[in-house]
Coordinates of C-alpha atoms in Angstrom, one line a residue:
M13 CA -9.1 43.5 6.0
T14 CA -11.1 41.6 3.5
L15 CA -8.8 38.9 3.4
E16 CA -9.3 39.2 7.4
R17 CA -13.0 38.5 7.0
D18 CA -13.0 35.9 4.3
A19 CA -11.0 34.0 6.9
A20 CA -12.7 34.8 9.6
A21 CA -16.1 33.5 7.9
Q22 CA -14.5 30.9 6.9
V23 CA -13.3 30.0 10.6
A24 CA -17.3 30.8 11.7
K25 CA -18.5 28.1 8.8
V26 CA -16.0 25.3 10.0
L27 CA -17.1 25.8 13.4
S28 CA -20.9 25.8 12.7
E29 CA -20.6 22.6 10.5
A30 CA -18.5 21.2 13.6
L31 CA -21.4 21.9 16.1
P32 CA -24.1 19.4 15.2
Y33 CA -21.4 16.9 15.3
I34 CA -19.9 17.7 18.7
R35 CA -23.3 17.8 19.9
R36 CA -23.9 13.9 18.9
F37 CA -20.5 12.8 20.4
V38 CA -20.2 14.4 23.5
G39 CA -19.8 11.9 26.0
K40 CA -19.0 9.4 23.7
T41 CA -15.7 7.2 23.2
L42 CA -13.4 7.3 20.2
V43 CA -10.7 5.1 20.0
I44 CA -7.6 5.7 17.6
K45 CA -4.8 3.8 16.4
Y46 CA -2.1 6.0 15.5
G47 CA 0.9 5.0 13.7
G48 CA 2.4 5.5 9.4
N49 CA 3.1 8.9 8.1
A50 CA 0.9 10.6 10.9
M51 CA 3.4 9.3 13.4
E52 CA 6.6 10.5 11.2
S53 CA 6.1 14.4 10.5
E54 CA 6.7 16.3 12.5
E55 CA 3.7 18.8 11.5
L56 CA 1.8 15.7 11.8
K57 CA 2.2 14.6 15.0
E58 CA 1.8 18.6 16.4
G59 CA -1.8 18.3 14.6
F60 CA -2.5 15.4 16.1
A61 CA -1.7 15.8 19.7
R62 CA -3.8 19.3 19.2
D63 CA -6.9 17.2 17.2
I64 CA -6.6 14.8 20.3
V65 CA -6.7 17.4 22.9
L66 CA -10.0 19.6 21.1
M67 CA -11.5 16.3 21.2
K68 CA -11.5 16.0 24.9
A69 CA -12.1 19.7 25.2
V70 CA -15.2 19.5 23.7
G71 CA -16.4 16.6 26.1
I72 CA -15.2 13.2 24.1
N73 CA -13.7 10.5 24.9
P74 CA -10.8 9.8 22.4
V75 CA -8.6 6.6 23.5
V76 CA -5.3 6.0 21.3
V77 CA -3.5 2.8 20.3
H78 CA -0.5 3.3 18.8
G79 CA 1.8 1.4 16.8
G80 CA 5.9 1.7 16.1
G81 CA 7.2 -0.5 13.6
P82 CA 9.7 1.6 11.6
Q83 CA 11.1 2.7 14.9
I84 CA 11.5 -0.8 16.2
G85 CA 13.1 -2.0 13.1
D86 CA 15.4 1.2 13.1
L87 CA 16.8 -0.2 17.0
L88 CA 16.8 -3.5 15.7
K89 CA 19.4 -2.4 13.0
R90 CA 21.6 0.0 15.4
L91 CA 21.8 -3.1 17.5
S92 CA 22.5 -5.5 14.7
I93 CA 19.6 -7.6 15.4
E94 CA 17.9 -9.3 11.8
S95 CA 14.6 -9.1 11.3
H96 CA 12.6 -11.5 9.8
F97 CA 8.6 -11.4 8.2
I98 CA 6.2 -14.5 8.2
D99 CA 3.1 -13.2 6.7
G100 CA 3.8 -9.6 7.7
M101 CA 4.0 -10.6 11.3
R102 CA 7.7 -9.9 12.6
V103 CA 9.2 -12.9 14.5
T104 CA 10.0 -11.8 18.1
D105 CA 12.0 -13.6 20.1
T106 CA 13.1 -12.8 23.2
A107 CA 15.8 -10.3 22.5
T108 CA 13.7 -8.8 19.7
M109 CA 10.8 -8.9 22.2
D110 CA 13.5 -6.2 25.0
V111 CA 13.5 -4.0 21.4
V112 CA 9.5 -3.9 21.2
E113 CA 9.2 -3.3 24.8
M114 CA 11.7 -0.7 24.9
V115 CA 10.2 1.3 21.7
L116 CA 6.4 1.1 22.1
G117 CA 6.4 1.2 25.9
G118 CA 9.4 3.3 26.5
Q119 CA 10.2 5.8 23.9
V120 CA 7.0 5.7 21.3
N121 CA 4.5 5.5 24.3
K122 CA 6.0 8.4 26.0
S123 CA 7.0 10.7 23.3
I124 CA 3.1 10.3 22.3
V125 CA 2.2 11.1 26.1
N126 CA 4.5 14.1 26.3
L127 CA 3.1 15.8 22.7
I128 CA -0.6 15.5 23.8
N129 CA 0.5 17.0 27.5
Q130 CA 2.2 19.7 25.8
H131 CA -0.7 21.0 24.2
G132 CA -2.7 20.9 27.4
G133 CA -3.8 17.8 27.5
S134 CA -3.8 15.1 30.5
A135 CA -2.5 12.4 28.7
I136 CA -1.5 8.5 30.5
G137 CA 0.9 6.2 28.7
L138 CA -0.1 2.2 29.0
T139 CA 1.3 -0.8 27.8
G140 CA -1.1 -4.0 28.2
K141 CA 1.0 -5.2 31.0
D142 CA -0.6 -2.7 33.3
A143 CA -3.1 -3.8 35.5
G144 CA -3.5 -6.6 32.8
L145 CA -4.6 -3.7 30.3
I146 CA -4.5 -6.2 27.4
R147 CA -4.6 -9.7 28.3
A148 CA -3.1 -11.6 25.7
K149 CA -2.1 -15.7 24.3
K150 CA 0.4 -17.0 22.1
L151 CA -1.0 -16.4 18.2
K152 CA -0.8 -19.4 16.0
V153 CA 0.4 -19.3 12.6
T154 CA 0.0 -22.3 10.1
R155 CA 0.8 -22.8 6.7
Q156 CA -0.3 -25.6 4.1
T157 CA 0.6 -26.0 0.9
P158 CA -1.3 -28.6 -1.8
E159 CA 1.5 -31.3 -1.3
M160 CA 1.1 -30.8 2.5
T161 CA -0.8 -33.7 4.1
Q162 CA -2.0 -31.7 7.1
P163 CA -0.9 -28.1 8.2
E164 CA 2.4 -26.8 9.4
I165 CA 2.5 -25.1 12.6
I166 CA 5.3 -21.8 12.4
D167 CA 6.4 -20.6 15.8
I168 CA 6.7 -16.7 15.2
G169 CA 7.7 -16.2 19.1
H170 CA 6.2 -13.3 21.2
V171 CA 3.6 -12.5 18.6
G172 CA 0.7 -12.8 20.3
E173 CA -3.4 -11.9 19.9
V174 CA -6.1 -10.3 22.6
S175 CA -8.1 -12.7 25.0
G176 CA -9.1 -9.9 26.6
I177 CA -9.2 -6.0 28.0
N178 CA -9.6 -4.6 31.1
T179 CA -12.2 -2.1 30.5
D180 CA -12.5 -0.9 34.3
L181 CA -9.1 0.7 34.3
L182 CA -9.6 2.3 31.0
N183 CA -13.2 3.6 32.4
M184 CA -11.8 4.9 35.4
L185 CA -9.0 7.2 33.4
V186 CA -11.5 8.6 30.4
H187 CA -13.8 9.7 33.4
G188 CA -11.2 10.5 35.2
D189 CA -10.9 13.3 32.1
F190 CA -7.3 11.3 31.4
I191 CA -6.5 10.4 27.6
P192 CA -5.3 6.9 27.7
V193 CA -2.1 6.4 25.2
I194 CA -1.5 2.8 24.6
A195 CA 1.6 0.7 23.4
P196 CA 0.0 -2.7 21.8
I197 CA 2.0 -5.3 24.4
G198 CA -0.2 -8.0 26.0
V199 CA 0.5 -10.1 28.9
G200 CA 0.0 -13.8 29.2
P201 CA -1.3 -16.0 31.9
D202 CA 2.2 -16.5 33.1
G203 CA 3.1 -12.6 32.8
E204 CA 5.1 -12.8 29.3
S205 CA 5.0 -10.2 27.5
Y206 CA 3.5 -10.0 23.7
N207 CA 3.9 -8.4 20.5
I208 CA 0.3 -7.1 18.9
N209 CA -0.6 -5.5 16.0
A210 CA -1.5 -2.3 16.5
D211 CA -4.6 -2.2 14.4
L212 CA -6.1 -5.5 16.2
V213 CA -5.5 -4.1 19.5
A214 CA -7.3 -0.8 18.8
G215 CA -9.7 -2.9 17.5
K216 CA -10.0 -4.8 20.4
V217 CA -10.5 -1.9 22.5
A218 CA -13.2 -0.2 20.5
E219 CA -15.1 -3.4 20.9
A220 CA -14.6 -4.1 24.7
L221 CA -15.7 -0.5 25.0
K222 CA -18.6 -0.3 22.7
A223 CA -16.9 3.1 21.1
E224 CA -19.0 5.1 18.9
K225 CA -16.0 4.8 16.2
L226 CA -12.7 2.7 15.2
M227 CA -10.4 5.2 13.2
L228 CA -7.5 3.8 11.8
L229 CA -5.1 6.3 10.1
T230 CA -3.1 4.7 7.3
N231 CA -1.0 5.8 4.5
I232 CA -3.4 5.8 2.3
A233 CA -6.2 7.4 1.0
G234 CA -8.7 4.9 2.3
L235 CA -10.4 1.7 0.7
M236 CA -10.2 2.2 -3.4
D237 CA -12.8 0.0 -6.1
K238 CA -11.0 -0.9 -8.7
Q239 CA -11.4 2.2 -10.6
G240 CA -8.9 3.9 -7.7
E241 CA -11.8 5.7 -6.5
V242 CA -12.2 6.0 -2.6
L243 CA -15.3 4.3 -1.1
T244 CA -17.6 5.3 1.7
G245 CA -20.7 4.7 3.7
L246 CA -20.1 0.9 3.3
S247 CA -22.3 -1.9 5.1
T248 CA -20.5 -4.9 6.3
E249 CA -22.4 -6.7 3.7
Q250 CA -20.6 -4.7 1.3
V251 CA -17.3 -5.2 2.5
D252 CA -17.8 -8.7 2.4
G253 CA -18.8 -8.3 -1.3
L254 CA -15.5 -6.3 -2.1
I255 CA -13.1 -9.3 -0.3
A256 CA -14.9 -12.0 -2.2
D257 CA -14.6 -10.4 -5.7
G258 CA -11.2 -9.5 -4.9
T259 CA -11.4 -5.7 -4.4
I260 CA -10.4 -5.9 -1.2
Y261 CA -6.3 -7.7 -1.1
G262 CA -3.5 -8.2 0.1
G263 CA -2.0 -5.7 3.0
M264 CA -5.6 -3.8 3.3
L265 CA -7.4 -7.5 4.3
P266 CA -6.2 -7.3 8.2
K267 CA -7.2 -3.7 8.7
I268 CA -10.3 -4.1 7.0
R269 CA -11.0 -7.1 8.8
C270 CA -10.3 -5.6 11.8
A271 CA -12.6 -2.7 11.0
L272 CA -15.4 -5.2 9.9
E273 CA -15.0 -7.5 13.5
A274 CA -15.2 -4.1 15.4
V275 CA -18.4 -3.2 13.7
Q276 CA -19.8 -6.6 14.6
G277 CA -18.9 -6.2 17.7
G278 CA -20.7 -2.8 18.8
V279 CA -18.5 -0.2 17.6
T280 CA -21.2 1.9 15.8
S281 CA -18.9 3.1 13.0
A282 CA -15.1 2.5 11.9
H283 CA -13.4 4.5 9.9
I284 CA -10.3 4.2 7.8
I285 CA -8.7 7.6 7.4
D286 CA -5.8 9.3 5.4
G287 CA -3.2 9.6 8.3
R288 CA -1.4 11.7 6.0
V289 CA -4.1 14.6 5.7
P290 CA -3.3 17.3 8.4
N291 CA -5.8 17.1 10.9
A292 CA -7.3 14.1 9.6
V293 CA -9.3 13.4 12.7
L294 CA -10.8 16.2 13.1
L295 CA -11.9 16.4 9.6
E296 CA -13.1 12.9 9.7
I297 CA -14.9 13.2 13.0
F298 CA -16.7 17.0 12.3
T299 CA -17.5 17.7 8.7
D300 CA -19.9 16.5 6.1
S301 CA -16.8 15.0 3.7
G302 CA -14.3 13.0 5.9
V303 CA -11.3 11.8 4.4
G304 CA -11.7 8.5 4.4
T305 CA -14.0 5.2 4.4
L306 CA -16.4 4.7 7.0
I307 CA -17.6 1.2 7.7
C308 CA -21.0 0.4 9.5
N309 CA -23.2 -2.2 10.8
R310 CA -26.9 -0.5 9.3
K311 CA -28.7 -3.5 10.3
R312 CA -27.9 -2.1 13.9
Q313 CA -28.9 1.4 12.6

């Protein structure tokens, strides 16, 4: 009996702590980039779907953008299509792009939609080609070494960057009580498909919607200092300093730059959170402690 009371008391405490946050974020849009370990563990997938449904149930408007790099790599291997990477980006020829569309727009997208709907949500799966949701252009990649007189232009195929977002479509879905689930495939001026980094798509969607939060799920605890401690509550100026002194480097740089651009473009705050933690999204939104790194543009606050 005592254990049951203790458990009930803990539930009441959690709900009490969450209430001010629920009130604060009712009616607000949150863009969540979903990927990494959170997308591979069955337990974490179930927890993520429940989190998203709960957010919608209490009046918050989640928009999900997902990745799927490992799933693409697996199918390419099964089809004996070799993968090549330049500066961390997958070289995407026509055959590879067909696989990307099949995996991201089909297999991965529909599995996420189905999982959310199984937990009581009303999710709608989209790619950037639906109603011109993600307008894109070819990403130009250059490389220069000291001995070169001018940069070398590298063609990495159907890899793109975002040139525009159809906010009318997203707003119609969000305000119609649907949960958009977006695969990061863009469409070019002539209808060509482009593979786009999911973090970048999430950032641009958050900017276009003037979202309250951009949340990037990762496979690490957050942004760490040189002593291995998680940093949070950072201003854009502090983040610039951490890039300059080498604290932020390598694979974390693109994610951090995405978060910076989002808050500088009108998003209230960006969060880099540990997707390996059960219920990471709810913990970051509805508790005092959170589970990752928060970045905000304090000049706007």
